[in-house]
Amino acid sequence: MLKLLYHKRILTFLCGGTVFLALLFTAAYSSAQDEEIVLTIPESTSRPAVVFPHELHTESYDCLECHHNYDETGENVLDESDLEDGNPDILCGACHTPKSKVHQREAFHRQCMGCHEKFIFNKRPTGPVLCGECHVKKED
Ligand code: HEC
Ligand code: HEC
Ligand code: HEC
Ligand code: HEC
């Protein structure tokens, strides 16, 4: 009897644990899959903010294609589990500051346009490369 009770407890524990884990996964998954992210740079003023269809891009690319943290040999050592909503360390501006070699605007421009241009070159469907296609004026 005691033994049975013990097993039941383990079972309850396991079930509870699974549900908990499932919830955790759903939360992590859905938050990392934010459909669109409005990109801004603190000092941005001259151009309308860029709406970035993040989820669309995650359908075709690995996370580490864009997200990185390079070690001294230049290898991308970012741990994918760090890619969570609200983690300030993964934001581009965490490393690409006005003082860094590649400042923030350049980091965005090079990553976004660099890839889009590659696809134009290959004559494949691609994203915008013209200023006004990314910095879209809001209609009022
Ligand atoms: C095509 C490039 C690209 C790919 C691929 C990509 N991301 Fe992102 N992600 C970005 C950019 C750009 C941002 C905005 C960062 C900023 O605001 O500084 C971002 C932001 C995020 C954020 C932060 C959201 C927030 O508001 O806190 C998370 C979490 C994230 N990405 C997770 C992922 C995961 C997980 C994957 C893979 C499934 C992934 N990303 C694939 C470019 C990409
Ligand atoms: C943990 C720090 C860190 C974060 C976060 C980070 N970067 Fe970088 N990035 C670097 C470093 C270091 C380099 C190498 C050049 C340098 O020393 O500045 C680099 C280089 C680049 C380059 C030029 C070389 C290349 O890989 O093409 C681009 C473009 C770039 N980052 C874009 C981004 C974007 C966009 C984001 C956000 C999605 C981002 N970075 C987030 C540290 C970071
Ligand atoms: C690694 C390659 C890559 C990177 C990096 C990338 N894109 Fe794209 N992007 C694409 C491709 C390919 C498409 C076309 C997808 C399609 O039509 O299926 C696209 C499409 C788009 C579209 C059009 C979506 C639509 O509904 O037609 C926008 C807007 C866009 N990208 C913005 C951005 C911005 C902003 C960044 C930088 C933060 C960025 N992209 C970084 C490859 C990339
Ligand atoms: C593929 C998308 C894309 C294209 C094309 C693009 N940009 Fe950007 N740009 C961005 C992103 C993302 C940022 C950073 C977020 C922001 O400030 O909205 C940015 C930031 C900027 C900034 C700094 C922020 C500000 O508002 O002062 C300027 C200036 C700028 N872009 C000018 C241009 C010009 C000029 C062109 C055309 C030659 C251009 N951009 C084309 C995506 C793009």
PDB file of C-alpha atoms and ligand atoms in Angstrom:
ATOM      1  CA  MET A   1       0.000   0.000   0.000  1.00  0.00           C
ATOM      2  CA  LEU A   2       2.716   2.380   1.007  1.00  0.00           C
ATOM      3  CA  LYS A   3       4.637   1.400  -2.053  1.00  0.00           C
ATOM      4  CA  LEU A   4       1.594   2.067  -4.243  1.00  0.00           C
ATOM      5  CA  LEU A   5       1.118   5.467  -2.728  1.00  0.00           C
ATOM      6  CA  TYR A   6       4.717   6.219  -3.385  1.00  0.00           C
ATOM      7  CA  HIS A   7       4.310   5.269  -7.034  1.00  0.00           C
ATOM      8  CA  LYS A   8       1.252   7.400  -7.307  1.00  0.00           C
ATOM      9  CA  ARG A   9       3.210  10.327  -6.032  1.00  0.00           C
ATOM     10  CA  ILE A  10       5.919   9.801  -8.561  1.00  0.00           C
ATOM     11  CA  LEU A  11       3.266   9.556 -11.230  1.00  0.00           C
ATOM     12  CA  THR A  12       1.640  12.778 -10.114  1.00  0.00           C
ATOM     13  CA  PHE A  13       5.011  14.391  -9.991  1.00  0.00           C
ATOM     14  CA  LEU A  14       5.852  13.194 -13.484  1.00  0.00           C
ATOM     15  CA  CYS A  15       2.516  14.295 -14.922  1.00  0.00           C
ATOM     16  CA  GLY A  16       2.734  17.655 -13.256  1.00  0.00           C
ATOM     17  CA  GLY A  17       6.278  17.995 -14.452  1.00  0.00           C
ATOM     18  CA  THR A  18       5.347  17.192 -18.020  1.00  0.00           C
ATOM     19  CA  VAL A  19       2.527  19.696 -18.071  1.00  0.00           C
ATOM     20  CA  PHE A  20       4.835  22.269 -16.548  1.00  0.00           C
ATOM     21  CA  LEU A  21       7.504  21.569 -19.139  1.00  0.00           C
ATOM     22  CA  ALA A  22       4.964  21.664 -21.946  1.00  0.00           C
ATOM     23  CA  LEU A  23       3.760  25.056 -20.734  1.00  0.00           C
ATOM     24  CA  LEU A  24       7.303  26.282 -20.489  1.00  0.00           C
ATOM     25  CA  PHE A  25       8.012  25.151 -24.028  1.00  0.00           C
ATOM     26  CA  THR A  26       4.880  26.768 -25.395  1.00  0.00           C
ATOM     27  CA  ALA A  27       5.777  29.998 -23.675  1.00  0.00           C
ATOM     28  CA  ALA A  28       9.367  29.954 -24.906  1.00  0.00           C
ATOM     29  CA  TYR A  29       8.342  28.919 -28.379  1.00  0.00           C
ATOM     30  CA  SER A  30       5.592  31.445 -28.887  1.00  0.00           C
ATOM     31  CA  SER A  31       7.609  34.308 -27.487  1.00  0.00           C
ATOM     32  CA  ALA A  32      10.569  33.529 -29.719  1.00  0.00           C
ATOM     33  CA  GLN A  33       8.155  33.422 -32.622  1.00  0.00           C
ATOM     34  CA  ASP A  34       6.872  36.960 -32.277  1.00  0.00           C
ATOM     35  CA  GLU A  35       5.458  37.536 -35.714  1.00  0.00           C
ATOM     36  CA  GLU A  36       6.803  41.021 -36.181  1.00  0.00           C
ATOM     37  CA  ILE A  37       9.330  43.097 -34.307  1.00  0.00           C
ATOM     38  CA  VAL A  38       9.458  46.855 -34.624  1.00  0.00           C
ATOM     39  CA  LEU A  39      13.127  47.725 -34.757  1.00  0.00           C
ATOM     40  CA  THR A  40      14.305  50.980 -33.306  1.00  0.00           C
ATOM     41  CA  ILE A  41      17.569  52.601 -32.399  1.00  0.00           C
ATOM     42  CA  PRO A  42      17.364  54.885 -29.366  1.00  0.00           C
ATOM     43  CA  GLU A  43      18.590  57.909 -31.270  1.00  0.00           C
ATOM     44  CA  SER A  44      16.497  57.140 -34.392  1.00  0.00           C
ATOM     45  CA  THR A  45      14.699  60.178 -35.611  1.00  0.00           C
ATOM     46  CA  SER A  46      15.289  60.684 -39.296  1.00  0.00           C
ATOM     47  CA  ARG A  47      13.597  57.557 -40.645  1.00  0.00           C
ATOM     48  CA  PRO A  48      10.373  55.727 -39.834  1.00  0.00           C
ATOM     49  CA  ALA A  49      10.945  52.599 -37.681  1.00  0.00           C
ATOM     50  CA  VAL A  50      11.350  49.308 -39.521  1.00  0.00           C
ATOM     51  CA  VAL A  51       8.820  46.518 -39.109  1.00  0.00           C
ATOM     52  CA  PHE A  52      10.693  43.226 -39.279  1.00  0.00           C
ATOM     53  CA  PRO A  53       8.712  40.032 -40.019  1.00  0.00           C
ATOM     54  CA  HIS A  54      10.765  37.892 -37.629  1.00  0.00           C
ATOM     55  CA  GLU A  55       8.671  34.754 -37.850  1.00  0.00           C
ATOM     56  CA  LEU A  56       8.803  34.710 -41.647  1.00  0.00           C
ATOM     57  CA  HIS A  57      12.584  34.693 -41.426  1.00  0.00           C
ATOM     58  CA  THR A  58      12.726  31.919 -38.833  1.00  0.00           C
ATOM     59  CA  GLU A  59      10.920  29.677 -41.313  1.00  0.00           C
ATOM     60  CA  SER A  60      13.892  29.712 -43.676  1.00  0.00           C
ATOM     61  CA  TYR A  61      16.890  30.410 -41.467  1.00  0.00           C
ATOM     62  CA  ASP A  62      18.611  29.064 -38.407  1.00  0.00           C
ATOM     63  CA  CYS A  63      18.586  31.352 -35.410  1.00  0.00           C
ATOM     64  CA  LEU A  64      22.373  31.531 -35.427  1.00  0.00           C
ATOM     65  CA  GLU A  65      22.407  32.802 -38.984  1.00  0.00           C
ATOM     66  CA  CYS A  66      21.516  36.216 -37.555  1.00  0.00           C
ATOM     67  CA  HIS A  67      22.047  35.970 -33.800  1.00  0.00           C
ATOM     68  CA  HIS A  68      25.663  35.723 -32.754  1.00  0.00           C
ATOM     69  CA  ASN A  69      28.269  36.077 -30.094  1.00  0.00           C
ATOM     70  CA  TYR A  70      31.759  35.649 -31.492  1.00  0.00           C
ATOM     71  CA  ASP A  71      34.682  34.325 -29.497  1.00  0.00           C
ATOM     72  CA  GLU A  72      38.232  35.516 -30.135  1.00  0.00           C
ATOM     73  CA  THR A  73      38.651  33.073 -33.044  1.00  0.00           C
ATOM     74  CA  GLY A  74      35.549  34.496 -34.698  1.00  0.00           C
ATOM     75  CA  GLU A  75      33.416  31.447 -34.033  1.00  0.00           C
ATOM     76  CA  ASN A  76      29.757  32.009 -33.226  1.00  0.00           C
ATOM     77  CA  VAL A  77      29.445  30.630 -29.703  1.00  0.00           C
ATOM     78  CA  LEU A  78      25.959  31.903 -28.906  1.00  0.00           C
ATOM     79  CA  ASP A  79      23.904  29.401 -26.935  1.00  0.00           C
ATOM     80  CA  GLU A  80      20.537  29.094 -28.677  1.00  0.00           C
ATOM     81  CA  SER A  81      18.780  28.705 -25.342  1.00  0.00           C
ATOM     82  CA  ASP A  82      19.739  32.328 -24.596  1.00  0.00           C
ATOM     83  CA  LEU A  83      17.404  33.423 -27.375  1.00  0.00           C
ATOM     84  CA  GLU A  84      14.510  34.303 -25.135  1.00  0.00           C
ATOM     85  CA  ASP A  85      12.170  37.231 -25.202  1.00  0.00           C
ATOM     86  CA  GLY A  86      13.300  39.981 -22.898  1.00  0.00           C
ATOM     87  CA  ASN A  87      16.943  38.878 -22.716  1.00  0.00           C
ATOM     88  CA  PRO A  88      18.766  42.194 -23.159  1.00  0.00           C
ATOM     89  CA  ASP A  89      22.060  40.488 -24.070  1.00  0.00           C
ATOM     90  CA  ILE A  90      20.766  39.165 -27.380  1.00  0.00           C
ATOM     91  CA  LEU A  91      19.613  42.512 -28.714  1.00  0.00           C
ATOM     92  CA  CYS A  92      21.868  43.811 -31.470  1.00  0.00           C
ATOM     93  CA  GLY A  93      22.383  47.075 -29.608  1.00  0.00           C
ATOM     94  CA  ALA A  94      23.862  45.203 -26.639  1.00  0.00           C
ATOM     95  CA  CYS A  95      27.111  44.927 -28.566  1.00  0.00           C
ATOM     96  CA  HIS A  96      26.699  47.228 -31.531  1.00  0.00           C
ATOM     97  CA  THR A  97      26.909  50.562 -29.783  1.00  0.00           C
ATOM     98  CA  PRO A  98      27.941  53.933 -31.200  1.00  0.00           C
ATOM     99  CA  LYS A  99      31.475  53.111 -30.036  1.00  0.00           C
ATOM    100  CA  SER A 100      31.863  49.677 -31.632  1.00  0.00           C
ATOM    101  CA  LYS A 101      33.513  48.877 -34.909  1.00  0.00           C
ATOM    102  CA  VAL A 102      30.160  47.996 -36.444  1.00  0.00           C
ATOM    103  CA  HIS A 103      27.700  50.449 -34.950  1.00  0.00           C
ATOM    104  CA  GLN A 104      24.026  49.639 -34.635  1.00  0.00           C
ATOM    105  CA  ARG A 105      22.645  51.083 -37.835  1.00  0.00           C
ATOM    106  CA  GLU A 106      25.416  49.464 -39.817  1.00  0.00           C
ATOM    107  CA  ALA A 107      24.804  46.135 -38.086  1.00  0.00           C
ATOM    108  CA  PHE A 108      21.146  46.161 -39.124  1.00  0.00           C
ATOM    109  CA  HIS A 109      21.824  47.469 -42.608  1.00  0.00           C
ATOM    110  CA  ARG A 110      24.580  45.003 -43.344  1.00  0.00           C
ATOM    111  CA  GLN A 111      22.665  42.011 -42.034  1.00  0.00           C
ATOM    112  CA  CYS A 112      19.304  42.847 -43.625  1.00  0.00           C
ATOM    113  CA  MET A 113      20.426  44.287 -46.930  1.00  0.00           C
ATOM    114  CA  GLY A 114      23.433  42.007 -47.229  1.00  0.00           C
ATOM    115  CA  CYS A 115      21.195  38.984 -47.305  1.00  0.00           C
ATOM    116  CA  HIS A 116      18.437  40.518 -49.417  1.00  0.00           C
ATOM    117  CA  GLU A 117      20.991  41.613 -52.006  1.00  0.00           C
ATOM    118  CA  LYS A 118      22.436  38.130 -52.186  1.00  0.00           C
ATOM    119  CA  PHE A 119      19.051  36.849 -53.273  1.00  0.00           C
ATOM    120  CA  ILE A 120      18.576  39.534 -55.908  1.00  0.00           C
ATOM    121  CA  PHE A 121      21.897  38.441 -57.290  1.00  0.00           C
ATOM    122  CA  ASN A 122      20.627  34.870 -57.399  1.00  0.00           C
ATOM    123  CA  LYS A 123      17.299  36.010 -58.862  1.00  0.00           C
ATOM    124  CA  ARG A 124      15.333  34.486 -55.988  1.00  0.00           C
ATOM    125  CA  PRO A 125      12.406  35.942 -53.989  1.00  0.00           C
ATOM    126  CA  THR A 126      13.876  38.381 -51.515  1.00  0.00           C
ATOM    127  CA  GLY A 127      13.200  41.220 -49.118  1.00  0.00           C
ATOM    128  CA  PRO A 128      13.473  44.972 -49.614  1.00  0.00           C
ATOM    129  CA  VAL A 129      16.717  46.777 -50.412  1.00  0.00           C
ATOM    130  CA  LEU A 130      15.355  50.281 -51.034  1.00  0.00           C
ATOM    131  CA  CYS A 131      15.228  52.765 -48.147  1.00  0.00           C
ATOM    132  CA  GLY A 132      11.500  53.426 -48.340  1.00  0.00           C
ATOM    133  CA  GLU A 133      10.589  49.748 -48.495  1.00  0.00           C
ATOM    134  CA  CYS A 134      12.012  49.125 -45.029  1.00  0.00           C
ATOM    135  CA  HIS A 135      11.526  52.566 -43.509  1.00  0.00           C
ATOM    136  CA  VAL A 136       7.863  52.643 -44.410  1.00  0.00           C
ATOM    137  CA  LYS A 137       6.043  55.870 -43.666  1.00  0.00           C
ATOM    138  CA  LYS A 138       2.915  55.345 -41.587  1.00  0.00           C
ATOM    139  CA  GLU A 139      -0.216  56.513 -43.287  1.00  0.00           C
ATOM    140  CA  ASP A 140      -2.132  58.932 -41.174  1.00  0.00           C
TER     141      ASP A 140
HETATM  142  C1  HEC B   1      16.990  36.857 -40.361  1.00  0.00           C
HETATM  143  C2  HEC B   1      17.597  37.120 -39.070  1.00  0.00           C
HETATM  144  C3  HEC B   1      17.050  36.436 -37.839  1.00  0.00           C
HETATM  145  C4  HEC B   1      16.776  35.108 -37.656  1.00  0.00           C
HETATM  146  C5  HEC B   1      16.943  33.961 -38.646  1.00  0.00           C
HETATM  147  C6  HEC B   1      16.312  34.970 -36.296  1.00  0.00           C
HETATM  148  N1  HEC B   1      16.294  36.187 -35.680  1.00  0.00           N
HETATM  149 FE1  HEC B   1      15.664  36.563 -33.803  1.00  0.00          FE
HETATM  150  N2  HEC B   1      15.918  38.555 -34.121  1.00  0.00           N
HETATM  151  C7  HEC B   1      16.494  39.116 -35.228  1.00  0.00           C
HETATM  152  C8  HEC B   1      16.580  40.550 -35.060  1.00  0.00           C
HETATM  153  C9  HEC B   1      17.164  41.538 -36.041  1.00  0.00           C
HETATM  154  C10 HEC B   1      16.010  40.837 -33.794  1.00  0.00           C
HETATM  155  C11 HEC B   1      15.835  42.204 -33.140  1.00  0.00           C
HETATM  156  C12 HEC B   1      16.981  42.450 -32.207  1.00  0.00           C
HETATM  157  C13 HEC B   1      16.961  43.853 -31.620  1.00  0.00           C
HETATM  158  O1  HEC B   1      15.874  44.396 -31.402  1.00  0.00           O
HETATM  159  O2  HEC B   1      18.047  44.385 -31.353  1.00  0.00           O
HETATM  160  C14 HEC B   1      15.616  39.554 -33.222  1.00  0.00           C
HETATM  161  C15 HEC B   1      15.053  39.400 -31.961  1.00  0.00           C
HETATM  162  C16 HEC B   1      14.855  38.181 -31.343  1.00  0.00           C
HETATM  163  C17 HEC B   1      14.408  38.012 -29.987  1.00  0.00           C
HETATM  164  C18 HEC B   1      14.130  39.125 -28.994  1.00  0.00           C
HETATM  165  C19 HEC B   1      12.708  39.547 -29.027  1.00  0.00           C
HETATM  166  C20 HEC B   1      12.453  40.593 -27.963  1.00  0.00           C
HETATM  167  O3  HEC B   1      11.712  41.501 -28.293  1.00  0.00           O
HETATM  168  O4  HEC B   1      12.985  40.478 -26.858  1.00  0.00           O
HETATM  169  C21 HEC B   1      14.312  36.667 -29.738  1.00  0.00           C
HETATM  170  C22 HEC B   1      13.866  35.991 -28.460  1.00  0.00           C
HETATM  171  C23 HEC B   1      14.715  35.993 -30.958  1.00  0.00           C
HETATM  172  N3  HEC B   1      15.030  36.947 -31.915  1.00  0.00           N
HETATM  173  C24 HEC B   1      14.779  34.634 -31.094  1.00  0.00           C
HETATM  174  C25 HEC B   1      15.079  33.988 -32.277  1.00  0.00           C
HETATM  175  C26 HEC B   1      15.035  32.545 -32.439  1.00  0.00           C
HETATM  176  C27 HEC B   1      14.700  31.549 -31.342  1.00  0.00           C
HETATM  177  C28 HEC B   1      15.359  32.297 -33.740  1.00  0.00           C
HETATM  178  C29 HEC B   1      15.408  30.965 -34.447  1.00  0.00           C
HETATM  179  C30 HEC B   1      14.199  30.179 -34.382  1.00  0.00           C
HETATM  180  C31 HEC B   1      15.604  33.592 -34.385  1.00  0.00           C
HETATM  181  N4  HEC B   1      15.433  34.584 -33.465  1.00  0.00           N
HETATM  182  C32 HEC B   1      15.960  33.754 -35.714  1.00  0.00           C
HETATM  183  C33 HEC B   1      16.919  38.452 -36.343  1.00  0.00           C
HETATM  184  C34 HEC B   1      16.744  37.110 -36.587  1.00  0.00           C
HETATM  185  C1  HEC B   2      27.191  39.513 -27.974  1.00  0.00           C
HETATM  186  C2  HEC B   2      27.551  40.624 -28.820  1.00  0.00           C
HETATM  187  C3  HEC B   2      26.843  40.779 -30.154  1.00  0.00           C
HETATM  188  C4  HEC B   2      25.485  40.791 -30.399  1.00  0.00           C
HETATM  189  C5  HEC B   2      24.353  40.605 -29.396  1.00  0.00           C
HETATM  190  C6  HEC B   2      25.323  41.027 -31.800  1.00  0.00           C
HETATM  191  N1  HEC B   2      26.540  41.176 -32.401  1.00  0.00           N
HETATM  192 FE1  HEC B   2      26.891  41.537 -34.375  1.00  0.00          FE
HETATM  193  N2  HEC B   2      28.889  41.379 -34.055  1.00  0.00           N
HETATM  194  C7  HEC B   2      29.497  41.243 -32.826  1.00  0.00           C
HETATM  195  C8  HEC B   2      30.939  41.243 -32.994  1.00  0.00           C
HETATM  196  C9  HEC B   2      31.967  41.094 -31.888  1.00  0.00           C
HETATM  197  C10 HEC B   2      31.183  41.384 -34.376  1.00  0.00           C
HETATM  198  C11 HEC B   2      32.541  41.422 -35.098  1.00  0.00           C
HETATM  199  C12 HEC B   2      32.860  42.801 -35.530  1.00  0.00           C
HETATM  200  C13 HEC B   2      33.191  43.683 -34.359  1.00  0.00           C
HETATM  201  O1  HEC B   2      34.207  43.434 -33.695  1.00  0.00           O
HETATM  202  O2  HEC B   2      32.449  44.638 -34.084  1.00  0.00           O
HETATM  203  C14 HEC B   2      29.867  41.482 -35.012  1.00  0.00           C
HETATM  204  C15 HEC B   2      29.682  41.659 -36.363  1.00  0.00           C
HETATM  205  C16 HEC B   2      28.477  41.910 -36.979  1.00  0.00           C
HETATM  206  C17 HEC B   2      28.301  42.189 -38.385  1.00  0.00           C
HETATM  207  C18 HEC B   2      29.393  42.289 -39.426  1.00  0.00           C
HETATM  208  C19 HEC B   2      30.034  40.960 -39.684  1.00  0.00           C
HETATM  209  C20 HEC B   2      29.055  39.936 -40.098  1.00  0.00           C
HETATM  210  O3  HEC B   2      28.840  38.978 -39.337  1.00  0.00           O
HETATM  211  O4  HEC B   2      28.461  40.091 -41.178  1.00  0.00           O
HETATM  212  C21 HEC B   2      26.967  42.396 -38.580  1.00  0.00           C
HETATM  213  C22 HEC B   2      26.298  42.710 -39.886  1.00  0.00           C
HETATM  214  C23 HEC B   2      26.305  42.227 -37.295  1.00  0.00           C
HETATM  215  N3  HEC B   2      27.245  41.921 -36.337  1.00  0.00           N
HETATM  216  C24 HEC B   2      24.954  42.367 -37.078  1.00  0.00           C
HETATM  217  C25 HEC B   2      24.292  42.069 -35.877  1.00  0.00           C
HETATM  218  C26 HEC B   2      22.859  42.056 -35.694  1.00  0.00           C
HETATM  219  C27 HEC B   2      21.854  42.424 -36.750  1.00  0.00           C
HETATM  220  C28 HEC B   2      22.622  41.673 -34.396  1.00  0.00           C
HETATM  221  C29 HEC B   2      21.294  41.417 -33.722  1.00  0.00           C
HETATM  222  C30 HEC B   2      20.449  40.408 -34.374  1.00  0.00           C
HETATM  223  C31 HEC B   2      23.911  41.467 -33.766  1.00  0.00           C
HETATM  224  N4  HEC B   2      24.897  41.718 -34.694  1.00  0.00           N
HETATM  225  C32 HEC B   2      24.098  41.105 -32.448  1.00  0.00           C
HETATM  226  C33 HEC B   2      28.859  41.113 -31.619  1.00  0.00           C
HETATM  227  C34 HEC B   2      27.495  41.032 -31.430  1.00  0.00           C
HETATM  228  C1  HEC B   3      19.717  35.505 -44.076  1.00  0.00           C
HETATM  229  C2  HEC B   3      18.930  36.237 -45.017  1.00  0.00           C
HETATM  230  C3  HEC B   3      18.051  37.385 -44.560  1.00  0.00           C
HETATM  231  C4  HEC B   3      18.289  38.293 -43.547  1.00  0.00           C
HETATM  232  C5  HEC B   3      19.478  38.378 -42.641  1.00  0.00           C
HETATM  233  C6  HEC B   3      17.167  39.203 -43.547  1.00  0.00           C
HETATM  234  N1  HEC B   3      16.275  38.845 -44.512  1.00  0.00           N
HETATM  235 FE1  HEC B   3      14.489  39.771 -44.886  1.00  0.00          FE
HETATM  236  N2  HEC B   3      14.057  38.367 -46.268  1.00  0.00           N
HETATM  237  C7  HEC B   3      14.890  37.370 -46.711  1.00  0.00           C
HETATM  238  C8  HEC B   3      14.244  36.621 -47.777  1.00  0.00           C
HETATM  239  C9  HEC B   3      14.840  35.439 -48.544  1.00  0.00           C
HETATM  240  C10 HEC B   3      12.968  37.201 -47.947  1.00  0.00           C
HETATM  241  C11 HEC B   3      11.886  36.762 -48.933  1.00  0.00           C
HETATM  242  C12 HEC B   3      11.023  35.758 -48.225  1.00  0.00           C
HETATM  243  C13 HEC B   3       9.885  35.298 -49.082  1.00  0.00           C
HETATM  244  O1  HEC B   3       9.362  36.080 -49.856  1.00  0.00           O
HETATM  245  O2  HEC B   3       9.524  34.140 -48.892  1.00  0.00           O
HETATM  246  C14 HEC B   3      12.883  38.306 -46.991  1.00  0.00           C
HETATM  247  C15 HEC B   3      11.784  39.136 -46.852  1.00  0.00           C
HETATM  248  C16 HEC B   3      11.728  40.281 -46.084  1.00  0.00           C
HETATM  249  C17 HEC B   3      10.624  41.228 -46.060  1.00  0.00           C
HETATM  250  C18 HEC B   3       9.363  41.144 -46.911  1.00  0.00           C
HETATM  251  C19 HEC B   3       8.344  40.288 -46.226  1.00  0.00           C
HETATM  252  C20 HEC B   3       7.097  40.142 -47.052  1.00  0.00           C
HETATM  253  O3  HEC B   3       6.056  39.955 -46.436  1.00  0.00           O
HETATM  254  O4  HEC B   3       7.187  40.203 -48.282  1.00  0.00           O
HETATM  255  C21 HEC B   3      10.957  42.216 -45.174  1.00  0.00           C
HETATM  256  C22 HEC B   3      10.120  43.430 -44.799  1.00  0.00           C
HETATM  257  C23 HEC B   3      12.263  41.876 -44.645  1.00  0.00           C
HETATM  258  N3  HEC B   3      12.714  40.705 -45.225  1.00  0.00           N
HETATM  259  C24 HEC B   3      12.934  42.657 -43.714  1.00  0.00           C
HETATM  260  C25 HEC B   3      14.163  42.311 -43.165  1.00  0.00           C
HETATM  261  C26 HEC B   3      14.855  43.093 -42.163  1.00  0.00           C
HETATM  262  C27 HEC B   3      14.363  44.405 -41.586  1.00  0.00           C
HETATM  263  C28 HEC B   3      15.995  42.404 -41.857  1.00  0.00           C
HETATM  264  C29 HEC B   3      17.074  42.769 -40.861  1.00  0.00           C
HETATM  265  C30 HEC B   3      16.657  43.001 -39.505  1.00  0.00           C
HETATM  266  C31 HEC B   3      16.026  41.208 -42.693  1.00  0.00           C
HETATM  267  N4  HEC B   3      14.907  41.196 -43.474  1.00  0.00           N
HETATM  268  C32 HEC B   3      17.048  40.258 -42.667  1.00  0.00           C
HETATM  269  C33 HEC B   3      16.146  37.095 -46.222  1.00  0.00           C
HETATM  270  C34 HEC B   3      16.769  37.743 -45.166  1.00  0.00           C
HETATM  271  C1  HEC B   4      16.336  45.847 -45.314  1.00  0.00           C
HETATM  272  C2  HEC B   4      15.785  46.923 -44.544  1.00  0.00           C
HETATM  273  C3  HEC B   4      16.414  48.293 -44.616  1.00  0.00           C
HETATM  274  C4  HEC B   4      16.730  49.017 -45.740  1.00  0.00           C
HETATM  275  C5  HEC B   4      16.540  48.628 -47.194  1.00  0.00           C
HETATM  276  C6  HEC B   4      17.245  50.294 -45.272  1.00  0.00           C
HETATM  277  N1  HEC B   4      17.257  50.316 -43.906  1.00  0.00           N
HETATM  278 FE1  HEC B   4      17.846  51.886 -42.730  1.00  0.00          FE
HETATM  279  N2  HEC B   4      17.553  50.743 -41.063  1.00  0.00           N
HETATM  280  C7  HEC B   4      17.031  49.478 -41.066  1.00  0.00           C
HETATM  281  C8  HEC B   4      16.928  49.026 -39.693  1.00  0.00           C
HETATM  282  C9  HEC B   4      16.397  47.664 -39.247  1.00  0.00           C
HETATM  283  C10 HEC B   4      17.385  50.080 -38.871  1.00  0.00           C
HETATM  284  C11 HEC B   4      17.437  50.126 -37.353  1.00  0.00           C
HETATM  285  C12 HEC B   4      16.065  50.348 -36.747  1.00  0.00           C
HETATM  286  C13 HEC B   4      15.531  51.714 -36.993  1.00  0.00           C
HETATM  287  O1  HEC B   4      16.192  52.707 -36.646  1.00  0.00           O
HETATM  288  O2  HEC B   4      14.405  51.802 -37.513  1.00  0.00           O
HETATM  289  C14 HEC B   4      17.770  51.165 -39.767  1.00  0.00           C
HETATM  290  C15 HEC B   4      18.266  52.393 -39.353  1.00  0.00           C
HETATM  291  C16 HEC B   4      18.527  53.453 -40.180  1.00  0.00           C
HETATM  292  C17 HEC B   4      18.967  54.780 -39.748  1.00  0.00           C
HETATM  293  C18 HEC B   4      19.284  55.184 -38.312  1.00  0.00           C
HETATM  294  C19 HEC B   4      18.084  55.459 -37.519  1.00  0.00           C
HETATM  295  C20 HEC B   4      17.426  56.762 -37.827  1.00  0.00           C
HETATM  296  O3  HEC B   4      16.202  56.729 -38.051  1.00  0.00           O
HETATM  297  O4  HEC B   4      18.076  57.794 -37.790  1.00  0.00           O
HETATM  298  C21 HEC B   4      19.088  55.569 -40.856  1.00  0.00           C
HETATM  299  C22 HEC B   4      19.506  57.007 -40.921  1.00  0.00           C
HETATM  300  C23 HEC B   4      18.740  54.722 -42.009  1.00  0.00           C
HETATM  301  N3  HEC B   4      18.411  53.456 -41.563  1.00  0.00           N
HETATM  302  C24 HEC B   4      18.749  55.143 -43.302  1.00  0.00           C
HETATM  303  C25 HEC B   4      18.538  54.333 -44.406  1.00  0.00           C
HETATM  304  C26 HEC B   4      18.724  54.745 -45.793  1.00  0.00           C
HETATM  305  C27 HEC B   4      19.159  56.131 -46.231  1.00  0.00           C
HETATM  306  C28 HEC B   4      18.437  53.649 -46.567  1.00  0.00           C
HETATM  307  C29 HEC B   4      18.547  53.513 -48.075  1.00  0.00           C
HETATM  308  C30 HEC B   4      19.876  53.706 -48.597  1.00  0.00           C
HETATM  309  C31 HEC B   4      18.050  52.565 -45.670  1.00  0.00           C
HETATM  310  N4  HEC B   4      18.140  53.002 -44.381  1.00  0.00           N
HETATM  311  C32 HEC B   4      17.662  51.303 -46.097  1.00  0.00           C
HETATM  312  C33 HEC B   4      16.658  48.720 -42.138  1.00  0.00           C
HETATM  313  C34 HEC B   4      16.772  49.102 -43.466  1.00  0.00           C
END
